Amino acid sequence: MELLYSVCVGVLVGCGVFLILRARSFPIVLGLTMLSYAVNLFLFASGRLTINKAAILSGSEQYADPLPQALVLTAIVIGFAMTAFSVILAIRARADLGNDYVNQLAQANNKTGVRK
Amino acid sequence: MQHIVVFPILFPLFSALLLLLPPCGKSVKARRFASVGLAAISLIINICLLSHVLDIGTLTYAIGNWQAPFGIVLHADLLAVTLTCLASFLSLCCIVYSCAGDDAKGSFFHPLVHFLLMGVCGAFLTGDLFNLFVFFEVLLIASYSLLMHAADKHNTRGALHYVILNLVGSAIFLIALGTMYGVLGSLNIQDVAARISQLTNDDVSLAKIGGSLLLIVFALKAALLPLHMWLPNTYSNAMPVVAALFAIMTKVGVYSIIRVYNSIFSPGSGPLGAMGQDVLWFAALATIVVGTIGVLASKDLRKLVANLIVVSAGTLIALVSLQQMQATAAAIYYLIHSTLVCAALFLCVDLIASQRGKVADRITTGRPVKQGLLIGVVFFAAALAVIGMPPLSGFVGKIWILKATYQQGDYALFWPIYLVASLLILVGVTRAGSIVFWQNTSKDIDKIDVKPIHKFKVWAVYILAGVSPFMVIFAKPITDFCLQAAMQIHQNPAVTQLTGGL
């Protein structure tokens, strides 16, 4: 289970970083979302992956660590707000700049590429 | 009285909400009046807390009375409370300045400033790493919106860079926290500091990874060398009054490094003691060099001031990385001085830009500044202070920094770099000032039709710059105070007991 879980987190981070390095606003928003999913999974795993442990008080002998769950919940809420903001900003930037390139250098490179 | 610890956070939240509701939400006049009043009350609350902490000593407040390692604690020691005072003073000045008309250029300026103040105060006061993350996000989302306040086409790209960079930073912050929690089982800073010395074998490397990631995030906020690229563009794209307000934000990063580095990675904390000291030291020196080059290369005054902020961040981190009491005390003095002076310079640049027509704040020959004497005096004073020439506060700070590094035996590398950097900054700022104020196209000054500066703006700039001579006149009590605050930071955290509760 640990292996599958860590591979999952790793792949998500890898995809996220790749998309962020694309330097265009839509892939970056997707990349940031993937990165935040990976981070949430990672935070959840920091309380150790266990099976058959109660998540809430229910007379069980053993409990899962409640703190990472609280942390993940907070991180999800914050991540959601931040994603919403970055989407709005990306749309605004698209309207203001007339393209979705995040930096001017990438835009210039791409233009010369088209001309060739 | 014990509940006063939480008020620097709750009150700005309350004022921001109040400012959104009618009548403040509808009428500009009411909003301005209420905003200034509420910011002043916030400053008074912080000063009360400061005097309380001076009387009683460090206060620890467990939120909701959940005890220390499980609940979130607020930790009000001298440094934290001094910085909350600084933040509320700065935001009061910026609010007064904005009341001259800048606030009406976009929506929700006043509530956002109060939300920002809430985040900054929270980040200063909290004693819990995850709570620190939450307050970072609070201040960041307020800063994103403020950055876009009255923004036009040219600002959007800078804002986009800033937002993306900080979102990636937040993700790294969370990974760091997850690693730390996985290894140590706690996120309370004092508790983590106590537990980290007992780690063995593999756990040490894991904690090292977590700690390094944490330092990287703080270095990003503080604009340390490889991660400083965002700062000059962001700050020069923002409205000057917002940029002045942002002068406190790099200091939040520096403060987090002071707090975390000196407790969790203090020299006494086992295998991870003084982790990454060399990296921080050399990165800080390189930051000073790059910032100085930036100052010389700046084509407009806003970029110049933004680069001065980079230099001040480098100086602060260099001092902090020494992990010595004298150096930390000098850093605290320099931190207060540089925040206020850089903010004053940003506002001053705005005044200059508003009077030079099309040339605005570019460092080139152009129309003379109409109210040259009024603006020139404050620019001259702030420039002297930021360079570190006598008789203003920069000089005291500089002498203290040199003395602190001399005592630690680190002067062979630091002195030449710092002194040459100061000389070059002197050259850069002098050049900029003399071109802007003296090298003008000959035009009769009376014929220029520029509106005279609003009196609120003049007051705000003069009050901010006026703190500098004040810090020299009362240098002795202030330095004693800084030493006392540094002493509290350097107490061995493993010895201080985990306290909380009412």
XYZ file of C-alpha atoms in Angstrom:
618
model
C 0.000 0.000 0.000
C 2.830 2.406 0.916
C 4.510 1.846 -2.422
C 1.348 2.476 -4.429
C 0.595 5.548 -2.339
C 4.056 7.043 -2.709
C 4.145 6.338 -6.450
C 0.798 8.104 -6.742
C 2.065 11.180 -4.866
C 5.285 11.155 -6.893
C 3.504 10.984 -10.236
C 1.161 13.798 -9.245
C 4.076 16.003 -8.182
C 5.949 15.155 -11.383
C 2.976 16.062 -13.575
C 2.375 19.206 -11.555
C 5.952 20.424 -11.877
C 5.994 19.596 -15.604
C 2.801 21.538 -16.214
C 3.993 24.522 -14.162
C 7.171 24.689 -16.240
C 5.071 24.984 -19.415
C 4.862 28.726 -18.655
C 1.361 29.196 -20.040
C -1.375 30.129 -17.647
C -3.865 27.282 -18.178
C -1.317 24.454 -17.784
C 0.059 26.264 -14.768
C -3.326 26.360 -13.067
C -3.746 22.630 -13.777
C -0.226 21.983 -12.531
C -0.837 23.890 -9.327
C -4.017 21.913 -8.753
C -2.167 18.621 -9.216
C 0.594 19.802 -6.925
C -1.916 20.677 -4.234
C -3.601 17.249 -4.590
C -0.212 15.591 -4.148
C 0.534 17.770 -1.147
C -2.803 16.898 0.456
C -2.146 13.173 0.017
C 1.347 13.622 1.414
C 0.069 15.485 4.470
C -2.489 12.759 5.046
C 0.241 10.118 4.934
C 2.333 11.959 7.522
C 0.043 10.484 10.199
C 1.084 7.000 8.951
C -1.078 4.828 6.696
C -3.096 2.428 8.790
C -6.035 0.124 8.296
C -8.865 -0.640 10.675
C -8.309 2.273 12.974
C -11.233 4.473 13.935
C -11.185 7.970 12.579
C -13.532 9.352 15.229
C -14.157 8.484 18.888
C -16.274 5.345 18.854
C -15.116 3.125 21.664
C -12.444 1.535 19.509
C -9.093 0.649 21.031
C -6.985 2.211 18.335
C -7.351 5.545 16.626
C -5.892 7.015 13.501
C -3.912 10.205 14.104
C -6.547 12.958 13.904
C -4.171 15.899 13.393
C -3.146 15.210 9.763
C -6.819 14.972 8.870
C -7.395 18.399 10.346
C -4.335 19.722 8.509
C -5.500 18.266 5.187
C -8.939 19.756 5.659
C -7.410 23.196 6.216
C -5.034 22.762 3.289
C -7.892 21.738 0.966
C -9.940 24.811 1.860
C -6.992 27.159 1.408
C -5.902 25.425 -1.798
C -9.410 25.766 -3.194
C -9.496 29.505 -2.547
C -6.045 29.989 -4.024
C -6.917 27.990 -7.141
C -10.041 30.076 -7.632
C -7.982 33.243 -7.364
C -5.327 32.009 -9.789
C -7.996 31.041 -12.344
C -9.517 34.532 -12.177
C -6.092 36.131 -12.442
C -5.191 33.923 -15.418
C -8.380 34.992 -17.220
C -7.614 38.626 -16.432
C -4.051 38.207 -17.713
C -5.352 36.564 -20.887
C -7.636 39.537 -21.467
C -5.022 42.171 -20.608
C -2.051 40.724 -22.439
C -3.846 39.145 -25.377
C -2.113 35.808 -24.864
C -1.635 33.245 -22.134
C 2.176 33.301 -21.882
C 3.395 33.833 -18.373
C 6.653 35.470 -19.331
C 7.640 37.539 -22.287
C 10.670 35.420 -23.113
C 8.565 32.321 -23.781
C 6.272 34.392 -25.941
C 9.208 35.733 -27.972
C 10.708 32.259 -28.449
C 7.405 30.899 -29.613
C 6.924 33.689 -32.136
C 10.323 33.133 -33.715
C 9.510 29.424 -33.808
C 6.340 30.110 -35.809
C 8.175 32.323 -38.283
C 10.655 29.580 -39.061
C -6.001 41.170 30.425
C -4.642 37.744 29.459
C -6.839 37.761 26.365
C -5.077 40.801 24.937
C -2.642 38.480 23.131
C -5.297 37.478 20.639
C -6.563 41.006 19.963
C -3.873 42.075 17.453
C -5.272 39.302 15.228
C -8.977 39.539 16.000
C -9.281 43.302 15.869
C -8.065 43.775 12.253
C -10.421 40.951 11.241
C -13.270 42.745 12.971
C -12.333 46.098 11.421
C -12.045 44.608 7.935
C -15.522 43.114 8.230
C -16.890 46.361 9.628
C -15.433 48.259 6.682
C -17.290 45.994 4.273
C -20.663 46.708 5.873
C -22.735 49.855 5.425
C -22.296 52.730 6.093
C -18.539 52.222 5.564
C -19.111 50.045 2.514
C -21.100 52.736 0.728
C -19.687 56.122 1.537
C -16.029 56.787 0.806
C -15.803 59.414 3.510
C -17.157 57.125 6.212
C -14.876 54.341 5.043
C -11.766 56.492 5.229
C -12.692 57.880 8.609
C -13.467 54.441 10.028
C -10.393 52.859 8.494
C -7.994 55.402 10.002
C -9.763 55.179 13.347
C -9.723 51.391 13.421
C -6.064 51.237 12.395
C -5.231 53.687 15.182
C -7.117 51.531 17.702
C -5.232 48.515 16.395
C -1.932 50.330 16.983
C -3.031 51.251 20.509
C -3.924 47.604 21.222
C -0.482 46.514 20.040
C 1.241 49.141 22.181
C -0.792 48.007 25.219
C 0.288 44.436 24.520
C 3.906 45.583 24.220
C 3.835 47.343 27.585
C 2.111 44.306 29.081
C 4.821 41.996 27.729
C 7.520 44.367 29.007
C 5.972 44.182 32.494
C 5.214 40.492 32.737
C 7.488 38.766 30.255
C 6.603 36.405 27.424
C 2.933 35.582 27.235
C 1.642 32.283 25.923
C -2.014 32.016 25.041
C -3.682 28.725 24.236
C -6.497 29.341 21.783
C -9.721 27.772 23.013
C -7.760 26.621 26.081
C -6.493 23.530 24.232
C -3.201 22.746 25.874
C 0.127 23.316 24.192
C 1.319 20.441 21.997
C -2.218 19.654 20.771
C -3.873 23.032 20.527
C -2.584 26.138 18.832
C -0.707 28.575 21.006
C 0.043 32.223 20.450
C 3.443 33.162 21.672
C 3.890 36.862 22.427
C 7.512 37.613 23.213
C 9.201 40.991 22.833
C 10.285 40.510 19.221
C 6.872 39.324 18.039
C 5.021 42.139 19.760
C 7.492 44.772 18.573
C 6.908 43.622 15.023
C 3.125 43.650 15.381
C 3.465 47.251 16.611
C 5.664 48.009 13.607
C 3.157 46.420 11.221
C 0.188 48.311 12.629
C 2.116 51.593 12.652
C 3.129 51.086 9.037
C -0.387 50.220 7.950
C -1.777 53.264 9.789
C 0.648 55.507 7.874
C -0.200 53.813 4.571
C -3.936 54.133 5.221
C -3.552 57.839 5.983
C -1.533 58.223 2.794
C -4.099 56.355 0.710
C -6.935 58.541 2.013
C -5.613 61.283 -0.261
C -7.210 59.462 -3.181
C -5.285 56.252 -3.925
C -7.841 54.111 -2.127
C -10.659 55.093 -4.477
C -8.809 53.889 -7.593
C -9.962 50.324 -6.990
C -12.385 48.555 -4.730
C -11.952 47.223 -1.205
C -8.619 48.860 -0.456
C -9.274 49.478 3.236
C -10.708 46.047 4.139
C -7.806 44.362 2.330
C -5.220 46.373 4.261
C -6.839 45.284 7.504
C -6.909 41.645 6.369
C -3.233 41.952 5.481
C -2.533 43.375 8.918
C -4.383 40.449 10.465
C -2.257 37.941 8.545
C 0.990 39.724 9.369
C 0.198 40.017 13.085
C -0.899 36.385 13.160
C 2.322 35.224 11.525
C 4.316 37.195 14.080
C 2.420 35.943 17.104
C 1.809 32.285 16.366
C 3.765 29.561 18.073
C 2.678 26.763 15.771
C 4.147 25.915 12.389
C 0.886 25.002 10.681
C -0.798 28.085 12.045
C 2.109 30.047 10.601
C 1.210 28.563 7.200
C -2.422 29.592 7.625
C -1.501 33.187 8.474
C 0.948 33.254 5.569
C -1.945 32.371 3.285
C -4.173 35.028 4.876
C -1.604 37.733 4.267
C -0.790 36.386 0.805
C -4.344 36.403 -0.488
C -4.782 39.952 0.800
C -1.509 40.897 -0.867
C -2.562 39.327 -4.200
C -5.642 41.502 -4.257
C -3.773 44.609 -3.140
C -1.212 44.014 -5.857
C -4.000 44.151 -8.429
C -5.470 47.278 -6.828
C -5.913 49.867 -9.561
C -3.780 47.677 -11.796
C -3.568 48.240 -15.533
C -2.242 46.019 -18.291
C 1.396 46.327 -17.350
C 0.926 45.142 -13.800
C -0.895 41.923 -14.603
C 2.145 39.924 -15.598
C 4.090 40.900 -12.498
C 1.119 39.943 -10.340
C 0.763 36.607 -12.141
C 4.423 35.789 -11.463
C 4.051 36.707 -7.811
C 0.912 34.617 -7.343
C 2.272 31.504 -9.076
C 5.567 31.685 -7.229
C 3.829 31.983 -3.900
C 1.407 29.149 -4.666
C 4.343 26.858 -5.416
C 5.947 28.179 -2.224
C 2.819 27.235 -0.263
C 2.925 23.703 -1.685
C 6.567 23.341 -0.592
C 5.670 24.742 2.818
C 3.015 22.033 3.238
C 5.406 19.289 2.138
C 7.905 20.567 4.705
C 5.241 20.552 7.417
C 4.136 17.029 6.471
C 7.706 15.768 6.695
C 8.291 17.474 10.023
C 5.062 16.147 11.466
C 5.725 12.645 10.165
C 9.091 12.551 11.886
C 8.471 14.570 15.023
C 4.779 14.114 15.715
C 4.276 17.743 16.588
C 4.106 21.157 14.962
C 4.343 23.396 18.005
C 7.618 25.276 17.565
C 8.793 24.800 21.162
C 7.761 21.165 21.156
C 9.511 20.515 17.838
C 12.651 22.210 19.188
C 12.596 19.943 22.214
C 11.968 16.773 20.226
C 14.413 17.358 17.400
C 17.468 16.756 19.585
C 16.275 13.258 20.413
C 16.083 11.993 16.835
C 18.169 9.065 15.694
C 19.445 7.553 12.430
C 17.140 7.936 9.426
C 14.801 10.311 11.206
C 17.588 12.883 11.331
C 17.893 12.989 7.545
C 14.123 13.205 7.150
C 13.941 16.067 9.609
C 16.823 17.677 7.741
C 14.868 17.500 4.481
C 11.810 18.978 6.168
C 13.860 21.733 7.773
C 15.637 22.577 4.522
C 12.325 22.870 2.681
C 11.054 25.118 5.452
C 14.096 27.371 5.159
C 13.666 27.479 1.366
C 10.091 28.712 1.765
C 11.119 31.384 4.258
C 13.990 32.388 1.978
C 11.469 32.796 -0.836
C 9.354 35.132 1.300
C 12.415 37.009 2.501
C 13.807 37.287 -1.073
C 17.133 35.549 -0.514
C 19.421 35.260 -3.510
C 18.308 32.570 -5.919
C 14.711 33.250 -4.885
C 14.757 37.054 -4.979
C 13.862 37.480 -8.665
C 10.208 38.210 -8.002
C 10.759 41.134 -5.674
C 11.964 44.076 -7.802
C 9.309 43.512 -10.469
C 6.454 42.905 -8.066
C 7.230 45.876 -5.866
C 7.796 48.278 -8.723
C 4.575 47.151 -10.435
C 2.423 47.603 -7.348
C 0.953 50.946 -6.436
C 3.541 52.797 -4.318
C 1.328 52.859 -1.250
C 0.843 49.091 -1.579
C 4.575 48.602 -2.120
C 5.243 50.599 1.048
C 2.865 48.310 2.894
C 4.652 45.291 1.402
C 7.903 46.469 3.006
C 6.765 44.495 6.060
C 6.181 41.310 4.055
C 9.784 40.329 3.356
C 10.299 40.973 7.051
C 7.720 38.264 7.822
C 10.037 35.807 6.041
C 13.044 37.111 7.958
C 11.123 36.886 11.216
C 10.145 33.271 10.491
C 13.795 32.423 9.891
C 14.758 34.134 13.175
C 12.048 32.242 15.021
C 12.513 28.791 13.462
C 16.248 28.854 12.926
C 17.065 29.965 16.449
C 14.745 27.561 18.206
C 14.433 24.404 16.102
C 17.927 24.533 14.616
C 19.725 26.265 17.477
C 23.341 25.178 17.998
C 22.259 23.164 21.034
C 19.700 21.025 19.249
C 21.679 17.886 18.559
C 22.674 16.662 15.101
C 20.664 19.315 13.282
C 22.099 22.281 15.182
C 23.053 25.238 12.984
C 21.891 23.339 9.904
C 22.615 25.114 6.638
C 24.406 27.982 8.330
C 26.990 28.294 5.557
C 24.346 28.229 2.845
C 22.352 31.003 4.498
C 25.480 33.078 5.161
C 26.831 32.938 1.611
C 23.397 33.298 0.021
C 22.840 36.389 2.177
C 26.180 37.908 1.129
C 25.389 37.203 -2.523
C 21.986 38.831 -2.020
C 23.679 42.007 -0.792
C 25.928 42.012 -3.880
C 23.096 41.387 -6.353
C 20.842 43.934 -4.656
C 23.571 46.543 -4.859
C 24.125 45.872 -8.548
C 20.361 46.206 -8.946
C 20.442 49.599 -7.224
C 23.128 50.822 -9.616
C 21.332 49.430 -12.659
C 17.862 50.753 -11.822
C 16.377 53.046 -14.398
C 13.559 54.284 -12.247
C 13.250 55.185 -8.614
C 10.725 52.462 -7.758
C 13.065 49.699 -8.949
C 15.844 51.377 -7.009
C 13.894 51.269 -3.756
C 12.800 47.672 -4.463
C 16.455 46.710 -4.834
C 17.227 48.482 -1.567
C 14.726 46.110 0.038
C 16.656 43.163 -1.424
C 19.868 44.533 0.098
C 18.237 44.971 3.492
C 16.860 41.417 3.355
C 20.367 40.113 2.568
C 21.878 42.042 5.474
C 19.237 40.749 7.867
C 19.650 37.099 6.859
C 23.437 37.367 7.119
C 23.045 38.569 10.698
C 20.443 35.950 11.560
C 22.521 33.079 10.179
C 25.244 33.835 12.745
C 22.894 32.657 15.516
C 24.471 34.995 18.047
C 22.695 37.286 20.442
C 24.522 40.480 19.463
C 23.914 39.832 15.787
C 20.220 39.113 16.334
C 19.857 42.280 18.409
C 21.494 44.300 15.630
C 19.198 42.591 13.132
C 16.116 43.609 15.142
C 17.229 47.253 15.224
C 18.049 47.204 11.522
C 14.758 45.482 10.707
C 12.653 48.207 12.343
C 14.741 50.939 10.723
C 14.820 49.478 7.217
C 11.091 48.669 7.103
C 10.055 52.212 7.939
C 12.686 53.936 5.823
C 12.035 51.804 2.734
C 8.287 52.416 3.124
C 8.959 56.163 3.400
C 11.094 56.005 0.256
C 8.357 54.220 -1.698
C 5.828 56.885 -0.736
C 8.357 59.622 -1.463
C 8.935 58.193 -4.945
C 5.180 58.369 -5.521
C 5.192 62.058 -4.581
C 8.094 62.699 -6.961
C 6.386 60.774 -9.760
C 3.151 62.722 -9.334
C 4.937 66.039 -9.918
C 7.173 65.287 -12.871
C 4.591 64.719 -15.543
C 5.427 62.133 -18.169
C 8.921 61.421 -16.892
C 7.336 60.201 -13.642
C 9.886 58.384 -11.527
C 12.427 57.582 -14.224
C 15.967 58.626 -13.349
C 16.483 61.017 -16.193
C 16.413 64.681 -17.022
C 12.901 66.023 -17.004
C 10.581 68.582 -15.563
C 11.581 69.892 -12.167
C 9.686 68.668 -9.133
C 7.319 71.478 -8.334
C 7.335 71.232 -4.553
C 11.009 70.331 -4.661
C 11.877 71.556 -1.193
C 9.048 69.741 0.556
C 9.744 66.403 -1.132
C 13.490 66.890 -1.397
C 13.956 67.249 2.348
C 12.209 63.992 3.138
C 13.879 62.169 0.243
C 17.265 63.414 1.447
C 16.595 62.283 5.012
C 15.287 58.863 4.004
C 18.174 58.358 1.557
C 20.722 59.232 4.250
C 19.058 56.785 6.607
C 18.902 53.960 4.076
C 22.538 54.424 3.049
C 23.627 54.461 6.673
C 25.227 57.903 6.821
C 25.325 59.757 10.124
C 23.359 61.207 11.839
C 20.313 59.043 11.107
C 19.289 55.594 12.296
C 20.952 53.728 9.440
C 24.307 54.790 10.848
C 23.616 53.359 14.301
C 22.347 50.163 12.696
C 25.387 49.909 10.463
C 27.879 50.435 13.285
C 26.095 47.827 15.352
C 26.072 45.344 12.474
C 29.808 45.842 11.921
C 30.497 45.492 15.648
C 28.390 42.338 15.961
C 30.116 40.640 13.031
C 33.537 41.759 14.310
C 32.883 40.078 17.636
C 31.976 36.834 15.893
C 35.154 36.887 13.817
C 33.229 36.869 10.560
C 34.363 40.283 9.468
C 37.036 39.272 6.957
C 34.407 38.480 4.348
C 31.439 40.480 5.588
C 33.054 43.881 6.138
C 34.475 44.396 2.638
C 31.263 43.244 0.962
C 28.979 45.249 3.221
C 31.066 48.427 3.155
C 31.656 48.407 -0.598
C 27.948 47.711 -1.080
C 27.129 50.717 1.121
C 29.473 52.893 -0.914
C 27.892 51.769 -4.174
C 24.403 52.344 -2.768
C 25.554 55.822 -1.744
C 26.674 56.432 -5.331
C 23.471 55.001 -6.804
C 21.058 56.892 -4.572
C 23.002 60.157 -4.797
C 23.043 59.924 -8.578
C 19.326 59.238 -8.699
C 18.514 62.038 -6.259
C 20.656 64.667 -7.929
C 19.359 63.851 -11.412
C 15.739 63.895 -10.315
C 15.908 67.052 -8.239
C 18.637 69.143 -9.863
C 19.199 68.099 -13.450
C 16.094 69.571 -15.002
C 15.030 70.950 -18.298
C 14.899 74.666 -17.747
C 11.275 75.471 -17.384
C 9.781 78.113 -15.240
C 8.678 76.311 -12.129
C 5.632 78.525 -11.586
C 4.181 77.744 -14.973
C 3.840 74.023 -14.329
C 0.300 73.121 -13.497
C 0.531 70.275 -11.065
C -1.801 69.894 -8.155
C -0.067 70.521 -4.835
C 0.398 67.399 -2.771
C -2.456 66.457 -0.506
C -1.608 67.142 3.127
C -2.363 63.552 4.197
C 0.382 62.313 1.904
C 2.884 64.782 3.324
C 2.027 63.832 6.879
C 2.319 60.110 6.215
C 5.726 60.412 4.546
C 7.103 62.774 7.165
C 5.891 60.613 10.044
C 7.449 57.468 8.506
C 10.759 59.185 7.816
C 10.596 60.971 11.178
C 11.004 57.697 13.053
C 14.609 57.540 11.841
C 15.953 60.522 13.866
C 13.768 59.337 16.722
C 15.613 55.998 16.669
C 18.918 57.859 16.986
C 17.845 60.198 19.792
C 16.565 57.270 21.833
C 19.264 54.902 20.625
C 20.262 53.699 24.090
C 16.837 52.529 25.311
C 16.043 51.071 21.881
C 19.294 49.109 21.684
C 18.767 47.826 25.227
C 15.296 46.796 24.190
C 16.622 44.985 21.103
C 19.178 43.171 23.252
C 16.435 42.081 25.633
C 14.322 40.802 22.728
C 17.314 38.941 21.263
C 18.022 37.410 24.655
C 14.506 35.953 24.732
C 15.036 34.451 21.282
C 18.289 32.816 22.281
C 17.111 31.232 25.492
C 17.504 27.530 25.143
C 14.059 26.397 23.985
C 14.506 22.895 25.361
C 14.770 24.372 28.847
C 11.735 26.618 28.632
C 8.729 24.586 29.532
C 5.800 24.023 27.285
C 3.246 26.317 28.749
C -0.243 27.208 27.761
C -3.664 27.617 29.200
C -5.131 30.359 31.248
